[in-house]
């Protein structure tokens, strides 16, 4: 194998690795978003239960919290995913891209882990 082919194969392998990390960031990002929704509802239910207010008001408050979280968090998640995809297509050869994706995966894993710890 010549040097040029070897570097071309290495570049393609590197791009495939970055694409795999991007897919993992997008998939786990959605799971982390749902986990953060569950954490917000759990904490919101605890706050509402501690106020000794009526059950009907509490259910309306939880429904409002869920709707706002889905709307704002969904828009944020969608924006982050668009940014990650845009960043991939602009800098698919950069090593820095792997560090960014690995940092995003670590944050997502922390959110999912916190959800498991709080709901266990």
N, CA, C and O atoms as a DFTB+ gen file, in Angstrom:
480 C
 N C O
     1  1       0.850      -1.172       0.000
     2  2       0.000       0.000       0.000
     3  2       0.898       1.237       0.000
     4  3       1.827       1.346       0.800
     5  1       0.610       2.144      -0.890
     6  2       1.436       3.343      -0.976
     7  2       1.097       4.309       0.147
     8  3       0.074       4.176       0.819
     9  1       1.972       5.277       0.331
    10  2       1.784       6.251       1.397
    11  2       0.517       7.078       1.221
    12  3      -0.168       7.400       2.192
    13  1       0.212       7.422      -0.040
    14  2      -0.974       8.228      -0.287
    15  2      -2.250       7.441       0.017
    16  3      -3.186       7.977       0.611
    17  1      -2.287       6.183      -0.386
    18  2      -3.445       5.352      -0.087
    19  2      -3.589       5.123       1.408
    20  3      -4.700       5.098       1.937
    21  1      -2.466       4.958       2.083
    22  2      -2.514       4.739       3.531
    23  2      -3.095       5.953       4.244
    24  3      -3.910       5.812       5.155
    25  1      -2.678       7.139       3.830
    26  2      -3.209       8.332       4.479
    27  2      -4.672       8.546       4.106
    28  3      -5.459       9.006       4.934
    29  1      -5.043       8.221       2.877
    30  2      -6.442       8.356       2.478
    31  2      -7.313       7.397       3.281
    32  3      -8.406       7.762       3.715
    33  1      -6.835       6.176       3.477
    34  2      -7.586       5.211       4.284
    35  2      -7.675       5.666       5.735
    36  3      -8.705       5.490       6.384
    37  1      -6.603       6.248       6.237
    38  2      -6.617       6.745       7.613
    39  2      -7.594       7.904       7.760
    40  3      -8.300       7.996       8.764
    41  1      -7.639       8.788       6.769
    42  2      -8.560       9.922       6.811
    43  2     -10.002       9.427       6.763
    44  3     -10.853       9.937       7.491
    45  1     -10.284       8.447       5.922
    46  2     -11.640       7.910       5.837
    47  2     -12.034       7.190       7.128
    48  3     -13.177       7.291       7.574
    49  1     -11.101       6.474       7.715
    50  2     -11.374       5.808       8.981
    51  2     -11.632       6.840      10.087
    52  3     -12.527       6.669      10.914
    53  1     -10.846       7.890      10.085
    54  2     -11.016       8.966      11.053
    55  2     -12.380       9.632      10.890
    56  3     -13.061       9.919      11.875
    57  1     -12.777       9.877       9.629
    58  2     -14.084      10.484       9.360
    59  2     -15.214       9.543       9.784
    60  3     -16.233       9.998      10.303
    61  1     -15.042       8.246       9.567
    62  2     -16.061       7.278       9.983
    63  2     -16.176       7.232      11.507
    64  3     -17.277       7.105      12.042
    65  1     -15.051       7.335      12.200
    66  2     -15.074       7.369      13.659
    67  2     -15.801       8.612      14.159
    68  3     -16.602       8.533      15.090
    69  1     -15.526       9.758      13.543
    70  2     -16.220      10.993      13.925
    71  2     -17.712      10.907      13.627
    72  3     -18.530      11.415      14.395
    73  1     -18.071      10.266      12.516
    74  2     -19.480      10.098      12.188
    75  2     -20.170       9.179      13.198
    76  3     -21.311       9.432      13.585
    77  1     -19.492       8.124      13.623
    78  2     -20.042       7.246      14.654
    79  2     -20.231       7.972      15.976
    80  3     -21.237       7.771      16.657
    81  1     -19.267       8.818      16.344
    82  2     -19.411       9.620      17.562
    83  2     -20.575      10.603      17.438
    84  3     -21.300      10.841      18.404
    85  1     -20.747      11.169      16.249
    86  2     -21.867      12.078      16.032
    87  2     -23.197      11.351      16.211
    88  3     -24.115      11.880      16.839
    89  1     -23.305      10.149      15.664
    90  2     -24.541       9.371      15.814
    91  2     -24.796       9.037      17.280
    92  3     -25.940       9.073      17.734
    93  1     -23.737       8.712      18.023
    94  2     -23.892       8.420      19.446
    95  2     -24.323       9.662      20.214
    96  3     -25.154       9.570      21.118
    97  1     -23.771      10.820      19.869
    98  2     -24.145      12.067      20.539
    99  2     -25.616      12.380      20.285
   100  3     -26.328      12.795      21.200
   101  1     -26.073      12.186      19.064
   102  2     -27.471      12.477      18.742
   103  2     -28.400      11.507      19.468
   104  3     -29.390      11.934      20.063
   105  1     -28.098      10.222      19.429
   106  2     -28.948       9.229      20.081
   107  2     -28.983       9.373      21.589
   108  3     -30.056       9.396      22.192
   109  1     -27.813       9.470      22.199
   110  2     -27.774       9.628      23.649
   111  2     -28.257      11.002      24.085
   112  3     -28.722      11.163      25.213
   113  1     -28.155      11.984      23.215
   114  2     -28.680      13.303      23.534
   115  2     -30.184      13.268      23.716
   116  3     -30.719      13.921      24.612
   117  1     -30.864      12.514      22.878
   118  2     -32.309      12.392      23.024
   119  2     -32.672      11.645      24.306
   120  3     -33.605      12.031      25.011
   121  1     -31.936      10.584      24.605
   122  2     -32.188       9.838      25.844
   123  2     -31.898      10.721      27.061
   124  3     -32.640      10.681      28.042
   125  1     -30.834      11.510      27.006
   126  2     -30.504      12.412      28.109
   127  2     -31.577      13.494      28.262
   128  3     -31.888      13.904      29.380
   129  1     -32.136      13.951      27.157
   130  2     -33.222      14.928      27.229
   131  2     -34.433      14.333      27.938
   132  3     -35.040      14.990      28.785
   133  1     -34.785      13.105      27.603
   134  2     -35.912      12.455      28.280
   135  2     -35.604      12.196      29.755
   136  3     -36.489      12.298      30.605
   137  1     -34.352      11.864      30.053
   138  2     -33.962      11.665      31.452
   139  2     -34.043      12.977      32.223
   140  3     -34.462      12.987      33.380
   141  1     -33.649      14.077      31.598
   142  2     -33.745      15.369      32.285
   143  2     -35.201      15.761      32.515
   144  3     -35.519      16.405      33.515
   145  1     -36.086      15.377      31.597
   146  2     -37.517      15.621      31.804
   147  2     -38.013      14.859      33.023
   148  3     -38.770      15.396      33.832
   149  1     -37.591      13.622      33.151
   150  2     -38.010      12.830      34.308
   151  2     -37.463      13.410      35.614
   152  3     -38.156      13.414      36.632
   153  1     -36.227      13.897      35.585
   154  2     -35.649      14.537      36.780
   155  2     -36.449      15.791      37.136
   156  3     -36.752      16.016      38.308
   157  1     -36.794      16.607      36.141
   158  2     -37.556      17.824      36.399
   159  2     -38.931      17.506      36.973
   160  3     -39.391      18.182      37.894
   161  1     -39.588      16.487      36.439
   162  2     -40.902      16.117      36.960
   163  2     -40.808      15.564      38.378
   164  3     -41.677      15.825      39.210
   165  1     -39.755      14.804      38.650
   166  2     -39.571      14.264      39.999
   167  2     -39.359      15.392      41.008
   168  3     -39.988      15.413      42.066
   169  1     -38.480      16.318      40.678
   170  2     -38.225      17.439      41.583
   171  2     -39.440      18.356      41.698
   172  3     -39.736      18.866      42.778
   173  1     -40.142      18.567      40.584
   174  2     -41.345      19.382      40.621
   175  2     -42.438      18.747      41.469
   176  3     -43.150      19.448      42.188
   177  1     -42.575      17.425      41.392
   178  2     -43.583      16.736      42.207
   179  2     -43.243      16.836      43.690
   180  3     -44.139      16.962      44.525
   181  1     -41.971      16.782      44.020
   182  2     -41.570      16.916      45.423
   183  2     -41.857      18.315      45.946
   184  3     -42.299      18.471      47.084
   185  1     -41.614      19.320      45.139
   186  2     -41.897      20.698      45.551
   187  2     -43.397      20.906      45.707
   188  3     -43.846      21.527      46.670
   189  1     -44.162      20.393      44.769
   190  2     -45.618      20.555      44.834
   191  2     -46.193      19.796      46.031
   192  3     -47.108      20.288      46.692
   193  1     -45.671      18.616      46.312
   194  2     -46.155      17.840      47.450
   195  2     -45.833      18.530      48.770
   196  3     -46.587      18.396      49.735
   197  1     -44.742      19.254      48.826
   198  2     -44.358      19.917      50.074
   199  2     -45.168      21.187      50.342
   200  3     -45.159      21.695      51.463
   201  1     -45.867      21.707      49.330
   202  2     -46.647      22.929      49.529
   203  2     -48.024      22.663      50.105
   204  3     -48.713      23.606      50.495
   205  1     -48.444      21.413      50.170
   206  2     -49.761      21.026      50.692
   207  2     -50.891      21.739      49.960
   208  3     -51.890      22.121      50.569
   209  1     -50.733      21.913      48.685
   210  2     -51.767      22.547      47.875
   211  2     -52.724      21.468      47.367
   212  3     -52.512      20.283      47.625
   213  1     -53.755      21.861      46.660
   214  2     -54.731      20.889      46.178
   215  2     -54.110      19.991      45.109
   216  3     -53.153      20.367      44.433
   217  1     -54.675      18.813      44.980
   218  2     -54.162      17.832      44.018
   219  2     -54.368      18.325      42.596
   220  3     -53.514      18.116      41.735
   221  1     -55.486      18.971      42.348
   222  2     -55.783      19.449      41.003
   223  2     -54.786      20.526      40.570
   224  3     -54.305      20.501      39.437
   225  1     -54.478      21.454      41.445
   226  2     -53.489      22.481      41.106
   227  2     -52.120      21.855      40.881
   228  3     -51.375      22.267      39.991
   229  1     -51.798      20.864      41.690
   230  2     -50.514      20.189      41.529
   231  2     -50.403      19.479      40.195
   232  3     -49.348      19.500      39.561
   233  1     -51.489      18.848      39.766
   234  2     -51.437      18.161      38.474
   235  2     -51.331      19.161      37.327
   236  3     -50.644      18.905      36.338
   237  1     -52.010      20.303      37.458
   238  2     -51.875      21.340      36.434
   239  2     -50.452      21.904      36.410
   240  3     -49.903      22.176      35.342
   241  1     -49.870      22.076      37.575
   242  2     -48.507      22.596      37.643
   243  2     -47.521      21.614      37.014
   244  3     -46.607      22.021      36.298
   245  1     -47.708      20.319      37.282
   246  2     -46.818      19.318      36.677
   247  2     -46.999      19.249      35.165
   248  3     -46.023      19.099      34.429
   249  1     -48.231      19.355      34.703
   250  2     -48.477      19.351      33.255
   251  2     -47.839      20.568      32.598
   252  3     -47.274      20.466      31.509
   253  1     -47.930      21.724      33.261
   254  2     -47.303      22.934      32.728
   255  2     -45.785      22.800      32.707
   256  3     -45.130      23.181      31.738
   257  1     -45.233      22.251      33.796
   258  2     -43.783      22.036      33.848
   259  2     -43.341      21.100      32.734
   260  3     -42.338      21.355      32.068
   261  1     -44.077      20.027      32.530
   262  2     -43.733      19.081      31.469
   263  2     -43.781      19.744      30.104
   264  3     -42.877      19.559      29.290
   265  1     -44.836      20.517      29.848
   266  2     -44.979      21.160      28.537
   267  2     -43.881      22.181      28.282
   268  3     -43.316      22.239      27.189
   269  1     -43.583      22.984      29.294
   270  2     -42.517      23.991      29.134
   271  2     -41.168      23.304      28.946
   272  3     -40.361      23.726      28.117
   273  1     -40.926      22.242      29.720
   274  2     -39.658      21.523      29.603
   275  2     -39.527      20.892      28.220
   276  3     -38.458      20.949      27.613
   277  1     -40.603      20.294      27.720
   278  2     -40.557      19.692      26.391
   279  2     -40.338      20.735      25.308
   280  3     -39.584      20.505      24.363
   281  1     -40.988      21.869      25.439
   282  2     -40.855      22.910      24.425
   283  2     -39.465      23.539      24.444
   284  3     -38.786      23.597      23.418
   285  1     -39.049      24.005      25.612
   286  2     -37.743      24.681      25.707
   287  2     -36.596      23.681      25.554
   288  3     -35.642      23.934      24.820
   289  1     -36.691      22.563      26.240
   290  2     -35.626      21.565      26.154
   291  2     -35.526      20.928      24.789
   292  3     -34.427      20.646      24.310
   293  1     -36.672      20.695      24.154
   294  2     -36.658      20.139      22.804
   295  2     -36.023      21.085      21.807
   296  3     -35.263      20.666      20.935
   297  1     -36.339      22.366      21.941
   298  2     -35.717      23.359      21.059
   299  2     -34.213      23.439      21.306
   300  3     -33.430      23.566      20.365
   301  1     -33.815      23.365      22.576
   302  2     -32.390      23.383      22.903
   303  2     -31.688      22.151      22.359
   304  3     -30.608      22.255      21.778
   305  1     -32.302      20.974      22.545
   306  2     -31.704      19.731      22.037
   307  2     -31.585      19.780      20.516
   308  3     -30.555      19.401      19.959
   309  1     -32.626      20.242      19.853
   310  2     -32.590      20.335      18.398
   311  2     -31.502      21.302      17.939
   312  3     -30.799      21.032      16.965
   313  1     -31.363      22.420      18.633
   314  2     -30.306      23.374      18.287
   315  2     -28.914      22.795      18.479
   316  3     -28.029      23.007      17.651
   317  1     -28.720      22.064      19.570
   318  2     -27.413      21.448      19.817
   319  2     -27.112      20.395      18.763
   320  3     -25.975      20.289      18.304
   321  1     -28.110      19.617      18.375
   322  2     -27.891      18.585      17.361
   323  2     -27.569      19.209      15.997
   324  3     -26.698      18.718      15.280
   325  1     -28.263      20.279      15.645
   326  2     -27.960      20.963      14.389
   327  2     -26.547      21.527      14.433
   328  3     -25.822      21.462      13.441
   329  1     -26.152      22.080      15.573
   330  2     -24.802      22.599      15.732
   331  2     -23.760      21.490      15.608
   332  3     -22.723      21.683      14.975
   333  1     -24.028      20.336      16.204
   334  2     -23.089      19.207      16.112
   335  2     -22.958      18.707      14.674
   336  3     -21.854      18.423      14.209
   337  1     -24.079      18.602      13.980
   338  2     -24.030      18.144      12.584
   339  2     -23.308      19.166      11.714
   340  3     -22.497      18.794      10.866
   341  1     -23.593      20.436      11.914
   342  2     -22.917      21.490      11.163
   343  2     -21.416      21.481      11.447
   344  3     -20.596      21.619      10.539
   345  1     -21.075      21.316      12.728
   346  2     -19.669      21.269      13.119
   347  2     -18.967      20.071      12.476
   348  3     -17.807      20.167      12.076
   349  1     -19.675      18.944      12.378
   350  2     -19.088      17.753      11.754
   351  2     -18.781      18.014      10.285
   352  3     -17.680      17.707       9.829
   353  1     -19.717      18.566       9.543
   354  2     -19.500      18.752       8.114
   355  2     -18.489      19.850       7.806
   356  3     -17.901      19.863       6.724
   357  1     -18.282      20.766       8.738
   358  2     -17.263      21.786       8.514
   359  2     -15.868      21.303       8.904
   360  3     -14.880      21.681       8.275
   361  1     -15.786      20.468       9.942
   362  2     -14.468      20.091      10.481
   363  2     -14.347      18.584      10.658
   364  3     -13.906      18.130      11.714
   365  1     -14.720      17.808       9.673
   366  2     -14.743      16.363       9.832
   367  2     -13.361      15.743       9.934
   368  3     -13.242      14.574      10.298
   369  1     -12.320      16.489       9.625
   370  2     -10.953      15.968       9.743
   371  2     -10.255      16.375      11.035
   372  3      -9.159      15.886      11.307
   373  1     -10.838      17.233      11.823
   374  2     -10.154      17.790      12.994
   375  2     -10.206      16.820      14.184
   376  3     -11.231      16.190      14.444
   377  1      -9.091      16.718      14.888
   378  2      -9.042      15.893      16.093
   379  2      -9.852      16.527      17.225
   380  3     -10.352      15.832      18.110
   381  1      -9.971      17.836      17.185
   382  2     -10.732      18.545      18.210
   383  2     -12.191      18.098      18.218
   384  3     -12.848      18.120      19.259
   385  1     -12.683      17.700      17.072
   386  2     -14.060      17.250      16.949
   387  2     -14.334      16.044      17.838
   388  3     -15.400      15.945      18.446
   389  1     -13.378      15.132      17.914
   390  2     -13.555      13.968      18.789
   391  2     -13.634      14.391      20.249
   392  3     -14.436      13.843      21.006
   393  1     -12.829      15.344      20.651
   394  2     -12.878      15.810      22.041
   395  2     -14.215      16.472      22.356
   396  3     -14.753      16.299      23.449
   397  1     -14.747      17.220      21.411
   398  2     -16.046      17.864      21.611
   399  2     -17.137      16.807      21.756
   400  3     -17.979      16.898      22.649
   401  1     -17.122      15.809      20.883
   402  2     -18.141      14.759      20.942
   403  2     -17.991      13.910      22.196
   404  3     -18.995      13.516      22.790
   405  1     -16.779      13.624      22.607
   406  2     -16.580      12.843      23.829
   407  2     -17.017      13.630      25.063
   408  3     -17.544      13.050      26.012
   409  1     -16.802      14.940      25.057
   410  2     -17.285      15.772      26.166
   411  2     -18.813      15.779      26.196
   412  3     -19.414      15.703      27.268
   413  1     -19.435      15.868      25.034
   414  2     -20.900      15.835      24.966
   415  2     -21.427      14.487      25.449
   416  3     -22.434      14.435      26.155
   417  1     -20.762      13.404      25.079
   418  2     -21.167      12.076      25.546
   419  2     -21.018      11.960      27.059
   420  3     -21.849      11.334      27.716
   421  1     -19.972      12.555      27.614
   422  2     -19.779      12.510      29.067
   423  2     -20.890      13.270      29.789
   424  3     -21.399      12.797      30.804
   425  1     -21.268      14.433      29.281
   426  2     -22.354      15.203      29.895
   427  2     -23.665      14.429      29.799
   428  3     -24.433      14.389      30.760
   429  1     -23.921      13.821      28.657
   430  2     -25.136      13.035      28.492
   431  2     -25.149      11.836      29.433
   432  3     -26.188      11.511      30.009
   433  1     -24.015      11.183      29.590
   434  2     -23.936      10.047      30.516
   435  2     -24.166      10.489      31.958
   436  3     -24.783       9.764      32.738
   437  1     -23.675      11.673      32.316
   438  2     -23.926      12.193      33.664
   439  2     -25.413      12.468      33.897
   440  3     -25.933      12.187      34.977
   441  1     -26.086      13.006      32.909
   442  2     -27.520      13.273      33.039
   443  2     -28.292      11.974      33.185
   444  3     -29.178      11.868      34.032
   445  1     -27.963      10.992      32.371
   446  2     -28.645       9.700      32.445
   447  2     -28.339       9.017      33.774
   448  3     -29.228       8.420      34.381
   449  1     -27.097       9.099      34.231
   450  2     -26.734       8.515      35.517
   451  2     -27.442       9.191      36.673
   452  3     -27.863       8.525      37.619
   453  1     -27.580      10.515      36.606
   454  2     -28.311      11.232      37.656
   455  2     -29.768      10.825      37.688
   456  3     -30.364      10.720      38.760
   457  1     -30.339      10.598      36.531
   458  2     -31.730      10.166      36.462
   459  2     -31.888       8.797      37.110
   460  3     -32.850       8.569      37.843
   461  1     -30.960       7.887      36.852
   462  2     -31.042       6.562      37.483
   463  2     -30.859       6.646      38.994
   464  3     -31.529       5.931      39.740
   465  1     -29.961       7.512      39.448
   466  2     -29.741       7.649      40.887
   467  2     -30.949       8.277      41.593
   468  3     -31.299       7.876      42.703
   469  1     -31.577       9.253      40.954
   470  2     -32.701       9.932      41.597
   471  2     -33.982       9.105      41.585
   472  3     -34.799       9.214      42.499
   473  1     -34.160       8.293      40.573
   474  2     -35.411       7.531      40.468
   475  2     -35.279       6.117      41.006
   476  3     -36.261       5.374      41.004
   477  1     -34.128       5.727      41.456
   478  2     -33.942       4.357      41.942
   479  2     -34.566       4.149      43.303
   480  3     -34.497       3.049      43.852
